[in-house]
Amino acid sequence: MASGSTAKADPKLARYSAERLAAARGENVPLTIAGWIRFVLRTIGILLLLLVFVPMHYAYRIFAYGSPFPMLFLRYTARVVGARTEIVGTPLRRDVFFISNHVSWLDILSMAGASGTAFVAKWELSQVPVIGWLCSLNRTVFVKREHRMGVAEQINALKEALQDNWSVTVFPEGTVTDGHSLLPFKSSMISVLEPPPPGVMVQPAVVDYGEHSEEIAWVGEESGLHNAMRVMARRGTFRLRIIYLEPFSPEDHHGRKAIAAKARKEIEEQLVANLGKPLRDYKHVVDAVRYKPPPGSPEA
């Protein structure tokens, strides 16, 4: 638990429970008996969805390619976990490249359930039991951020996903935040739009967990499995708003950096409007997942 002097120095820590802080430090936070019951019941719910939708998906694939069942499965899986998803705006259904902020692995389940989009996600997520496999059903493109030599291969995978799935979502922050911050966008994965495929639009999107953002967020040194168990063991449900902003043509902007800057500006404006106050620096009592402020920066 944070000391009194630390909490006094940083009032934001008051909104974190002792368990949440311990999880962010990478410590194992045991579930309560009630938490274990909720976790087991939600796991059983997901298994039942698997028994229904996976056979339907593979049966459908015998006759046609564009199966709707992964989208339905991920939509209901997010609901079983506790998310009550509200869609604001209209997501384009095809020939669209979504650019979004990133808070949790639940972003992928809920956004795929809303639009059927494929994703680019960090490789570590593919190693989370069940969750990684669920994401792969919807043809998530897993990337290693530090694997610079594989960028061209990853861009080709993105192009294939864009052609086959009609839509692709990227999280250009390169990691998750706490819902109150927005990191600089990494434009390397937007290279697929340089030059843009004919007719493809870019649509910024914002995921907003409201008052539950910091509880749901996967930050610090917490493992993916631990976060999944902690979220699935929590009491009750939570609202998740996915706000789809106005799409724009990438041809109106010169290169991936300009496209990233345009999308980030619109996402930041929407986040500020949601919060009713300016965004804060991404600063926790522990380092963020794979993000360290550069030496000499004000956040370092």
Coordinates of N, CA, C and O in Angstrom, one line a residue, residues 118-207:
A118 N -10.8 -6.6 -37.7 CA -9.5 -7.3 -37.3 C -8.7 -6.3 -36.6 O -8.9 -5.1 -36.6
F119 N -7.6 -6.8 -35.9 CA -6.8 -5.9 -35.1 C -5.3 -6.1 -35.3 O -4.9 -7.1 -35.7
V120 N -4.6 -5.0 -34.8 CA -3.2 -5.2 -34.6 C -3.0 -5.0 -33.1 O -3.5 -4.1 -32.5
A121 N -2.4 -6.0 -32.4 CA -2.3 -6.0 -31.0 C -0.9 -6.5 -30.6 O -0.2 -7.2 -31.4
K122 N -0.4 -6.2 -29.4 CA 0.9 -6.5 -29.0 C 1.0 -8.1 -28.9 O 0.1 -8.7 -28.4
W123 N 2.2 -8.6 -29.2 CA 2.4 -10.0 -29.2 C 2.1 -10.7 -27.8 O 1.6 -11.8 -27.7
E124 N 2.4 -9.9 -26.7 CA 2.1 -10.5 -25.4 C 0.7 -10.9 -25.2 O 0.4 -11.9 -24.4
L125 N -0.2 -10.2 -25.8 CA -1.6 -10.6 -25.7 C -1.9 -12.0 -26.2 O -2.8 -12.7 -25.7
S126 N -1.2 -12.4 -27.2 CA -1.4 -13.7 -27.8 C -1.0 -14.8 -26.9 O -1.4 -16.0 -27.0
Q127 N -0.2 -14.5 -25.8 CA 0.2 -15.5 -24.9 C -0.7 -15.6 -23.7 O -0.5 -16.5 -22.8
V128 N -1.7 -14.8 -23.6 CA -2.7 -14.9 -22.5 C -3.6 -16.0 -22.8 O -4.3 -16.0 -23.8
P129 N -3.7 -17.1 -21.9 CA -4.6 -18.2 -22.2 C -6.0 -17.7 -22.5 O -6.6 -16.8 -21.8
V130 N -6.6 -18.4 -23.4 CA -8.0 -18.1 -23.9 C -8.1 -16.8 -24.6 O -8.6 -16.8 -25.7
I131 N -7.7 -15.7 -23.9 CA -7.9 -14.4 -24.5 C -7.2 -14.3 -25.9 O -7.7 -13.8 -26.9
G132 N -5.9 -14.8 -25.9 CA -5.1 -14.7 -27.1 C -5.8 -15.5 -28.2 O -5.9 -15.1 -29.4
W133 N -6.4 -16.7 -27.9 CA -7.0 -17.5 -28.9 C -8.3 -16.9 -29.4 O -8.6 -16.9 -30.6
L134 N -9.0 -16.2 -28.5 CA -10.3 -15.5 -28.8 C -10.0 -14.4 -29.9 O -10.7 -14.3 -30.8
C135 N -8.9 -13.7 -29.6 CA -8.5 -12.6 -30.5 C -8.1 -13.2 -31.9 O -8.4 -12.6 -32.9
S136 N -7.4 -14.3 -31.9 CA -7.0 -14.9 -33.2 C -8.1 -15.4 -34.0 O -8.0 -15.4 -35.2
L137 N -9.3 -15.7 -33.4 CA -10.4 -16.1 -34.2 C -10.9 -15.0 -35.1 O -11.4 -15.2 -36.2
N138 N -10.6 -13.7 -34.7 CA -11.0 -12.6 -35.5 C -9.8 -12.0 -36.3 O -9.8 -10.9 -36.7
R139 N -8.8 -12.9 -36.5 CA -7.6 -12.6 -37.2 C -6.9 -11.4 -36.7 O -6.5 -10.5 -37.5
T140 N -6.6 -11.4 -35.4 CA -5.8 -10.3 -34.9 C -4.4 -10.5 -35.4 O -3.8 -11.6 -35.4
V141 N -3.7 -9.4 -35.8 CA -2.3 -9.4 -36.2 C -1.5 -9.1 -35.0 O -1.5 -7.9 -34.5
F142 N -0.8 -10.0 -34.4 CA 0.1 -9.8 -33.2 C 1.4 -9.4 -33.7 O 2.1 -10.0 -34.5
V143 N 1.9 -8.3 -33.0 CA 3.2 -7.7 -33.4 C 4.1 -7.6 -32.2 O 3.6 -7.4 -31.1
K144 N 5.4 -7.7 -32.4 CA 6.4 -7.5 -31.4 C 6.9 -6.1 -31.6 O 7.6 -5.8 -32.6
R145 N 6.7 -5.2 -30.6 CA 7.0 -3.8 -30.8 C 8.5 -3.6 -31.1 O 8.9 -2.7 -31.8
E146 N 9.3 -4.4 -30.4 CA 10.8 -4.3 -30.5 C 11.3 -5.0 -31.7 O 12.5 -4.9 -32.0
H147 N 10.5 -5.7 -32.5 CA 11.0 -6.5 -33.6 C 11.0 -5.6 -34.9 O 10.1 -5.7 -35.8
R148 N 11.9 -4.7 -34.9 CA 11.9 -3.7 -36.0 C 12.2 -4.3 -37.4 O 11.7 -3.8 -38.4
M149 N 12.9 -5.4 -37.4 CA 13.2 -6.1 -38.7 C 12.0 -6.7 -39.3 O 12.0 -7.0 -40.5
G150 N 10.9 -6.9 -38.5 CA 9.7 -7.5 -39.0 C 8.6 -6.6 -39.4 O 7.5 -7.0 -39.7
V151 N 8.9 -5.3 -39.5 CA 7.9 -4.3 -39.8 C 7.3 -4.5 -41.2 O 6.1 -4.5 -41.3
A152 N 8.1 -4.8 -42.2 CA 7.6 -5.0 -43.5 C 6.6 -6.2 -43.5 O 5.6 -6.2 -44.2
E153 N 7.0 -7.3 -42.8 CA 6.2 -8.5 -42.7 C 4.9 -8.2 -42.0 O 3.8 -8.6 -42.5
Q154 N 4.9 -7.4 -41.0 CA 3.7 -7.0 -40.3 C 2.8 -6.1 -41.1 O 1.6 -6.3 -41.1
I155 N 3.4 -5.2 -41.9 CA 2.6 -4.4 -42.8 C 1.9 -5.3 -43.9 O 0.7 -5.0 -44.2
N156 N 2.6 -6.3 -44.4 CA 1.9 -7.2 -45.3 C 0.7 -7.9 -44.7 O -0.3 -8.1 -45.3
A157 N 0.9 -8.4 -43.4 CA -0.2 -9.0 -42.7 C -1.4 -8.1 -42.5 O -2.5 -8.5 -42.7
L158 N -1.1 -6.8 -42.3 CA -2.1 -5.8 -42.2 C -2.9 -5.6 -43.5 O -4.1 -5.5 -43.6
K159 N -2.1 -5.6 -44.6 CA -2.8 -5.5 -45.9 C -3.7 -6.6 -46.2 O -4.8 -6.5 -46.7
E160 N -3.2 -7.8 -45.9 CA -4.1 -9.0 -46.1 C -5.3 -9.0 -45.2 O -6.4 -9.3 -45.7
A161 N -5.2 -8.5 -44.0 CA -6.3 -8.4 -43.1 C -7.3 -7.4 -43.6 O -8.5 -7.6 -43.5
L162 N -6.8 -6.3 -44.1 CA -7.6 -5.2 -44.6 C -8.4 -5.7 -45.8 O -9.6 -5.4 -46.0
Q163 N -7.8 -6.5 -46.6 CA -8.5 -7.1 -47.8 C -9.5 -8.1 -47.4 O -10.6 -8.1 -48.0
D164 N -9.2 -9.0 -46.5 CA -10.1 -10.1 -46.1 C -11.2 -9.7 -45.2 O -12.3 -10.2 -45.2
N165 N -10.9 -8.8 -44.2 CA -11.8 -8.5 -43.2 C -12.6 -7.2 -43.4 O -13.4 -6.8 -42.6
W166 N -12.2 -6.4 -44.4 CA -12.8 -5.2 -44.8 C -12.5 -4.1 -43.8 O -12.6 -2.9 -44.1
S167 N -12.1 -4.4 -42.6 CA -11.7 -3.3 -41.6 C -10.6 -3.8 -40.7 O -10.5 -5.0 -40.4
V168 N -9.7 -2.9 -40.3 CA -8.6 -3.2 -39.4 C -8.5 -2.1 -38.4 O -8.8 -0.9 -38.7
T169 N -8.2 -2.4 -37.1 CA -8.1 -1.5 -36.0 C -6.6 -1.5 -35.5 O -6.1 -2.6 -35.3
V170 N -6.0 -0.3 -35.3 CA -4.7 -0.3 -34.7 C -4.8 0.6 -33.5 O -5.6 1.5 -33.3
F171 N -3.9 0.3 -32.5 CA -3.8 1.1 -31.3 C -2.4 1.7 -31.3 O -1.4 1.1 -30.8
P172 N -2.2 2.9 -31.9 CA -0.9 3.4 -32.2 C -0.1 3.9 -31.0 O 1.0 4.3 -31.2
E173 N -0.7 3.9 -29.8 CA 0.0 4.3 -28.6 C 1.1 3.2 -28.3 O 2.1 3.5 -27.7
G174 N 0.9 2.0 -28.8 CA 1.8 0.9 -28.6 C 1.7 0.2 -27.3 O 2.5 -0.7 -27.0
T175 N 0.8 0.7 -26.4 CA 0.6 0.0 -25.1 C -0.8 0.5 -24.6 O -1.5 1.2 -25.4
V176 N -1.2 0.1 -23.4 CA -2.4 0.5 -22.8 C -2.1 1.7 -21.9 O -1.1 1.8 -21.3
T177 N -3.2 2.5 -21.7 CA -3.1 3.6 -20.7 C -4.2 3.4 -19.7 O -4.9 2.4 -19.7
D178 N -4.5 4.5 -18.9 CA -5.4 4.4 -17.8 C -6.8 5.0 -18.1 O -7.6 5.2 -17.3
G179 N -7.0 5.4 -19.4 CA -8.2 6.1 -19.8 C -8.2 7.6 -19.5 O -9.2 8.3 -19.9
H180 N -7.2 8.1 -18.8 CA -7.1 9.5 -18.5 C -5.9 10.2 -19.2 O -5.6 11.3 -19.0
S181 N -5.2 9.4 -20.1 CA -4.0 9.9 -20.7 C -4.0 9.4 -22.2 O -4.8 8.6 -22.6
L182 N -3.1 10.0 -23.0 CA -3.0 9.6 -24.3 C -1.5 9.8 -24.7 O -1.0 10.9 -24.7
L183 N -0.9 8.7 -25.0 CA 0.5 8.7 -25.4 C 0.8 9.1 -26.8 O -0.2 9.1 -27.6
P184 N 2.0 9.5 -27.2 CA 2.3 9.8 -28.6 C 2.0 8.6 -29.4 O 2.2 7.5 -29.0
F185 N 1.5 8.9 -30.6 CA 1.2 7.8 -31.6 C 2.4 7.3 -32.3 O 3.2 8.2 -32.8
K186 N 2.6 6.0 -32.4 CA 3.7 5.4 -33.2 C 3.1 5.2 -34.6 O 2.1 4.4 -34.7
S187 N 3.6 5.8 -35.6 CA 3.0 5.7 -36.9 C 3.5 4.6 -37.8 O 3.0 4.4 -38.9
S188 N 4.3 3.7 -37.3 CA 4.9 2.6 -38.1 C 3.8 1.7 -38.7 O 3.9 1.3 -39.9
M189 N 2.8 1.3 -37.9 CA 1.8 0.4 -38.4 C 0.8 1.1 -39.3 O -0.1 0.5 -39.9
I190 N 0.9 2.4 -39.4 CA 0.0 3.2 -40.3 C 0.7 3.2 -41.7 O 0.1 3.8 -42.6
S191 N 1.8 2.6 -41.8 CA 2.5 2.6 -43.1 C 1.7 1.8 -44.1 O 2.0 2.0 -45.3
V192 N 0.8 1.0 -43.7 CA -0.1 0.3 -44.7 C -0.9 1.4 -45.5 O -1.4 1.0 -46.6
L193 N -1.0 2.6 -45.0 CA -1.8 3.6 -45.7 C -0.8 4.5 -46.5 O -1.2 5.6 -46.9
E194 N 0.4 4.1 -46.7 CA 1.3 4.9 -47.4 C 1.9 4.1 -48.6 O 2.9 3.4 -48.5
P195 N 1.3 4.2 -49.8 CA 0.1 4.9 -50.1 C -1.2 4.2 -49.7 O -1.2 3.0 -49.5
P196 N -2.3 4.9 -49.5 CA -3.5 4.3 -49.0 C -4.1 3.4 -50.1 O -4.1 3.7 -51.3
P197 N -4.7 2.2 -49.7 CA -5.4 1.4 -50.7 C -6.6 2.1 -51.3 O -7.2 3.0 -50.6
P198 N -7.0 1.9 -52.5 CA -8.1 2.6 -53.1 C -9.3 2.5 -52.3 O -9.8 1.4 -51.9
G199 N -10.0 3.6 -52.0 CA -11.3 3.7 -51.4 C -11.3 3.5 -49.9 O -12.3 3.5 -49.3
V200 N -10.1 3.2 -49.3 CA -10.0 3.0 -47.8 C -10.1 4.4 -47.1 O -9.4 5.3 -47.4
M201 N -10.9 4.4 -46.0 CA -11.1 5.6 -45.2 C -10.5 5.3 -43.8 O -10.3 4.1 -43.4
V202 N -10.1 6.4 -43.1 CA -9.6 6.3 -41.7 C -10.7 6.8 -40.8 O -11.3 7.9 -41.1
Q203 N -11.0 6.1 -39.8 CA -12.0 6.5 -38.8 C -11.5 6.4 -37.4 O -11.3 5.3 -36.9
P204 N -11.2 7.5 -36.7 CA -10.8 7.5 -35.3 C -11.9 7.0 -34.4 O -13.1 7.2 -34.7
A205 N -11.5 6.3 -33.4 CA -12.4 5.8 -32.4 C -11.9 6.0 -31.0 O -10.7 6.0 -30.8
V206 N -12.8 6.1 -30.0 CA -12.4 6.3 -28.6 C -13.1 5.3 -27.8 O -14.3 5.1 -27.8
V207 N -12.3 4.6 -26.9 CA -12.9 3.6 -25.9 C -12.9 4.3 -24.6 O -11.9 4.9 -24.2

